[in-house]
Amino acid sequence: MLSQEERQTIEEELSHYEVPHAVIIDALKAIQRHRGWVSNDALADLSEFLGVTVHELDSIATFYSQIYRRPVGRHVIRVCDSASCFVMGYESIRDRVFAELGIEFGETTPDGRFTLLPNPCLGACDHAPVLLVDQDLHEDVRPEAVRDLLADYQ
Amino acid sequence: MTITEKVDGMETPLTGNIRDDGTVLNLKEYERVGGYRALRRALRELAPEEVTKAVTDADLRGRGGAGFPTGKKWSFVDMSDQARHPKYLVANADEMEPSTFKDRFLMEGDPHQLIEGMILSAYAIGARYAYVFLRASYFRPARRLREAIAEAYAAGYLGGDILGSGYQLDLYLHISAGRYICGEETALLTALEGRRSIPRSKPPYPQVSGLWGRPTVVNNVETLCNVPHIVDKGSQWYRNLGRGQDAGTKLYGMSGKVNRPGLWELPMGASAREILEEHAGGMRAGHRLTALQPGGASSGFLAPEHLDVPMDFSSMGHTGTRLGTGTILAIDDQVCPVALIRNLEHFFAQESCGWCTPCREGLPFVERILTAIENGEGQADDLDRLHDYTRFLGPGNTFCAHAPGAMEPLETGLKIFGDVFERHITEGRCSWRH
Amino acid sequence: MATIFIDGRPFEVDGDKDLLDQCLSLGFDLPYFCWHPALGSVGSCRQCAVKQFKDENDTEGQIVMACMTPASDGTRISIDDPEARRFRAGIVELLMTNHPHDCPVCDEGGECHLQDMTVMTGHNYRDYRFNKRTFRNQDLGPFLNHEMNRCITCYRCVRFYQDYAGGTDLVAMASKNHIYFGRHGDGALENEFSGNLVEVCPTGVFTDKSLKAHYTRKWDLQTAPSVCVHCGHGCNILPGERYDSLRRVRNRYNGRVNGYFICDRGRYGYEFVNGDHRIREARLRDADEDRPAQPAALEAVMTRIGGLLRAGRVLGVGSPRATLEANFALRSLVGAENFCSGVAAQGDALNREVLGILRAGPAPTATLPDLEKADAVLVLGEDVANTAPRLALALRQSVRQHGLELADRLKIPRWQDAAVREAAGADLSPLFLATPVSTRLEDIASATRYGPTADIARLGFAVAHGLDGNAPAVNGLPEADRQWIDDVIAALAGARRPLVVSGTGCGDRDVLRAAANVATALARRNAATRLSLVTAECNSLGLAMLDPRPLELAVSAGQDRDLDTLVVLENDLFRRLPRQTADALLSAAAHVITVDCIDHDTVARSEVVLPAAAFSESEGTLVNSEGRAQRFYKSNLAAHPIQESWRWLQAMAAVSGGVETIDWHSLDDVTAQCAALSDELAAITEAAPPASQRVVHLRIPRQSHRYSGRTAMHAAATLHEPIPHRDLDSPLSFSMEGYLGEPAPALIPRFWAPGWNSIQSLNKFQSEVAGALVGGDPGRRLLEPGGDGRYFDQIPAPFKPSKGQWRVVPLYHVFGSEPLSALSPPLRSRTPDPYLAIGPEDARRLGVKDGSTLQVGALDGRSLTVRLQPALARGMVGVPVGLPGLAQEALPEWTTLQGGDGS
């Protein structure tokens, strides 16, 4: 069952579209905001509410990189790995984050604190290299600053 | 965020009102500097066709990378009684082209400029609904747009009977869930419909069959931001802002190892040299420019000898590359070109939607060859292979422009840095690694 | 017509089609993957690249995709252009980068479109030296294997499954080169057309699981043109046999009947032929013995038969699942006055009603193209998704007419499938349903009425009256129905090609008559009106055309103790009659002789049992619901003593002293005699060429020219090369020898062409892609109404629930309701257990819910599990027809119920 809040969010978004199917991406994101990730149960709940099959939902969910179909940590780190950040030292940042956390891209720390992912250009190229932790954009990141940066996220 | 320099004597309509401290212009502040004046006049005095004419006469061209004349795009929308309704206007705010950061600046700094541009454009094509299709991960633009939309509704600029004109428009913010291909206009519409973001073949064009099969126009954020100014000050004024063949101003940016990476609104046709040396402060000490990408990852490399070419749509074509988004990546001599191109192709391969064969299977093949070369495992005929793929994945051979875009840096890179590739292969290692 | 230039030569083409379609229709070998004749063009695979030139001076040209380019007048292309060839080879190379080297162990090998296209483009050297992506497969149920590593991401599977067939549980997942076609989780694919994926998939991702259990390469199969015997639609099929076992069934194209697709019941129901329920020997018991007959020497059995047929009153019971010739043979044996239909009274009356309506006209029955092009449809009473799945699939295409017309207005070519569907959105042509229970067509229906059949009939009569005031009016209609009726009238009246669909399934003669009235009213003003009346079995209509006596003749003969011997042809009386009636009849007959291919309760009660050949071991003529006579042929000889029913009946005539008219040398003799019965039947001889036909003195081989092992396979029995059996009943041979070209369409034993080993070779057999087979689609329509039609004027009274009783509604299941296919193991796991369907109101009043049990009085107090059916009206219960465990087809009209908490 979707929670009251989830339902309200989705219903609000539904009013934006001529065809209800369009709300699916918004709905998946809403569920993810509440539950952290989109599990099979979450798909079943959404399927029940929207009247769309779990197959169709999975087809859409698995296409989009920001919908998590596996559990994620309390915080999701997204390191920009596109051209400008690459020129400005992305690889050292990446290696430092790997070293600090002991995990690589696609993995979650054993304590469930961080999931680490690469991300295409975050649109802050004049302050490269950049990375996102949850909704916080960190710009002009230096390798030596990584540890303190991560320390803020428990 | 980024602070633009106010360059003396130059008009900067798009960014002139954006504050240095990064705070947003709210509705009252926007109105105080002349905001919504164009909209008021248009709804009072102009027919939709006249708005289109103004934009056409101003020679506004799309700022998303393709440079298609905006007025012409709008003119393909059926304005007769037989038109299918509702019609849609969509702002493409899916800015994910690597090295591009101009639309973010506009949305964060002056969201009402975009909104006014959207309302005017929607009015011109007879749209009943408008969407901002915003990429994921742009959290601050999302917040500011949401607030601005609410303000606009409260002030009566959106909703029913806008300013007593009888025109009705609802405008919604839709935030994507990732995937670069959503920036392709037809794939964007499909994503907006809540489906997998696969591009559509054209014809039929979105103006004929777009969102849910209805007439739809998709314009880039920067393009739309120009519209209020054109309506306000006129087509002639707009044309005069440009330096060369193309009209208006352009947000140019620069990233890479320059002294002052940033974003500047300059007359259309400013040169790369001007941007690099006068605004970005030149290359950092100890770094030499080897090439630059003028407008995002899918633009071909520009060799340093072309720095003086005007960066507009018409002139850039002769250099073997294109203006694209106009946000430049400066590549310095400590960056291995092979590694950089591999990084670019990794991006393109990763972001393939998976619909057509050459892109879906060809881009990973290309990426793997580049990885092999970078790791010193390149084979003698790998360069022939890469060269063949730059042709094979060309325009018309693939379903959309994604793979052809991926081939632009590869093709130009092979030309400009051919010797570097050769050495990687013959030496069996990367001698550029720093 | 348009003129295009291909490599400099001019060709006349259909300018409304795309270049790939027209090049293939012209016979060019242009490779493709994502394009499919039934699915249109989407342009994703990029395989069909050709070079297009602006004019005769343009020497550069540019690569375009043939499937996405209109074949418009003046178009100039080159297929042979070197750059285009390199491009096409390059596409195959890219598709092969991840493709496993599975050919030797892949089921698709030998009929694989990917293999064919790879050879055709000339790509043969693997340049890709990196790792391949791999997937985990899913368990998709008993019909399909799943091997995703082979996928070339052509998207055909999901386009067929979702867009064409309306399925929802097969989807594309992920992106880039990780695209995965599957379900959210393991599980049997729900759509009843899932089996077509084995033909739609151009490689070996989806293959036939039933075939894998006893795998055989395509070239090693012995095949002959056949017709599906599992419902009345009559889809054409190609069974394939090897080592005396039936290996698989594939679709056989017939542009007028089934086109490119068959349902899963037809594809997977064949295993009954190989199964334990087959009768494989003649059996005998003493007349007064109680136990079932036991295997006995054929001579003894025939002697007994001879004796029985010479003495006393002999009645014959025919069968709607037996051929015209078999039924006719029985009729000849026992005499017309002693020949009973093998359908219970009610069903028999309904079949006659159908025949009467179709004979009177004026609306002709719908062919497949008629169904698919109908632009307004009314379905009265029939659950077509379960009783005639292929027809339901066609209706699913028909509702696209609005969208296609919109595409025309927007100047989007009809073949540009994605663009047409995008523009059309959910805008469908009108399709109205009035049925007793929910069908699977609700997702495409404009408006639906659920209700008892009497009320459905009244709705139909009202629609007819609204279309033509001469049709009788209906009084006392509920206001709530008014809107629906008006909408239906408006839609049908405004349509260019209106269609009325009904059938015998709901068991109510008035529904048929109402449908007839609607069709008559429409046809009087619109000659394009079509009528489809679904009959239950593969030869229901054919049997009715033989004008048998009612089955009640046998029942009352039994009651009057005036029945000595009953000869039952391919039928189980316990399915046809209430248990007690069947029991009494079989007891009353002193002797029972049954000829059938499978064991059942009637066989168990019979004194003499003769083993009949199944469809793949037999030949004959069947008349489908459309009224089309179709001939099918055996793929292989059955093991002795199994033989065709008509031959058994001929043998029975011989031992009983001979019947003057029974002097048949081959099937054609029987067919000809049957054809002489009436003008209507006369044309059945035209359903196929005579057995004597040859092409340049050659027969048509049932075996491909690559068939292997023909001598080795019998080496254990004998080293001598056996002489192939001479087929007296067809122009086909049981060997590889014969005419290797394209024979008459009714005789096509397989689809193959040089370089086209897969089913895509079908393009070569059609006059144009997706059109009729060259020489015309097989079969012969027997019913062309010439009359003006007449209105039925007896309007039934509205349904009144009866206190303490419930009206029984028959329910049908694709998997389970038909007795032969129900025995096939792949279908068994998809067959529901018997149940009782109740509507929500009655469930409340009775105090039951899903899973409760109730005792059904009219079924001898049988206990059934309750299933809620939201559409069932008060006072009605649904009983599934023919399911194993509840096989009775003749359901009572009313029943009491015991057991719930509220009763």
Coordinates of N, CA, C and O in Angstrom, one line a residue, chain C residues 458 474-479 481 798:
Chain C
R458 N -32.0 -8.7 -26.2 CA -32.9 -7.5 -26.3 C -32.2 -6.3 -26.7 O -32.7 -5.5 -27.6
V474 N -38.3 -3.2 -29.4 CA -38.2 -3.8 -28.1 C -38.9 -2.9 -27.1 O -38.5 -1.7 -27.1
N475 N -39.8 -3.4 -26.4 CA -40.4 -2.5 -25.4 C -39.9 -2.8 -24.0 O -39.4 -3.9 -23.7
G476 N -39.9 -1.8 -23.2 CA -39.6 -2.0 -21.8 C -38.1 -2.1 -21.5 O -37.7 -2.7 -20.6
L477 N -37.3 -1.4 -22.3 CA -35.9 -1.4 -22.1 C -35.5 -0.5 -20.9 O -36.1 0.6 -20.8
P478 N -34.6 -0.9 -20.1 CA -34.2 0.0 -19.0 C -33.6 1.3 -19.5 O -32.8 1.3 -20.5
E479 N -33.9 2.4 -18.8 CA -33.3 3.7 -19.3 C -31.8 3.6 -19.3 O -31.1 4.3 -20.1
D481 N -29.9 1.5 -20.3 CA -29.3 0.9 -21.5 C -29.4 1.8 -22.7 O -28.8 1.6 -23.7
P798 N -37.4 -10.0 -20.8 CA -36.2 -9.7 -20.0 C -36.0 -10.8 -19.0 O -36.9 -11.5 -18.6

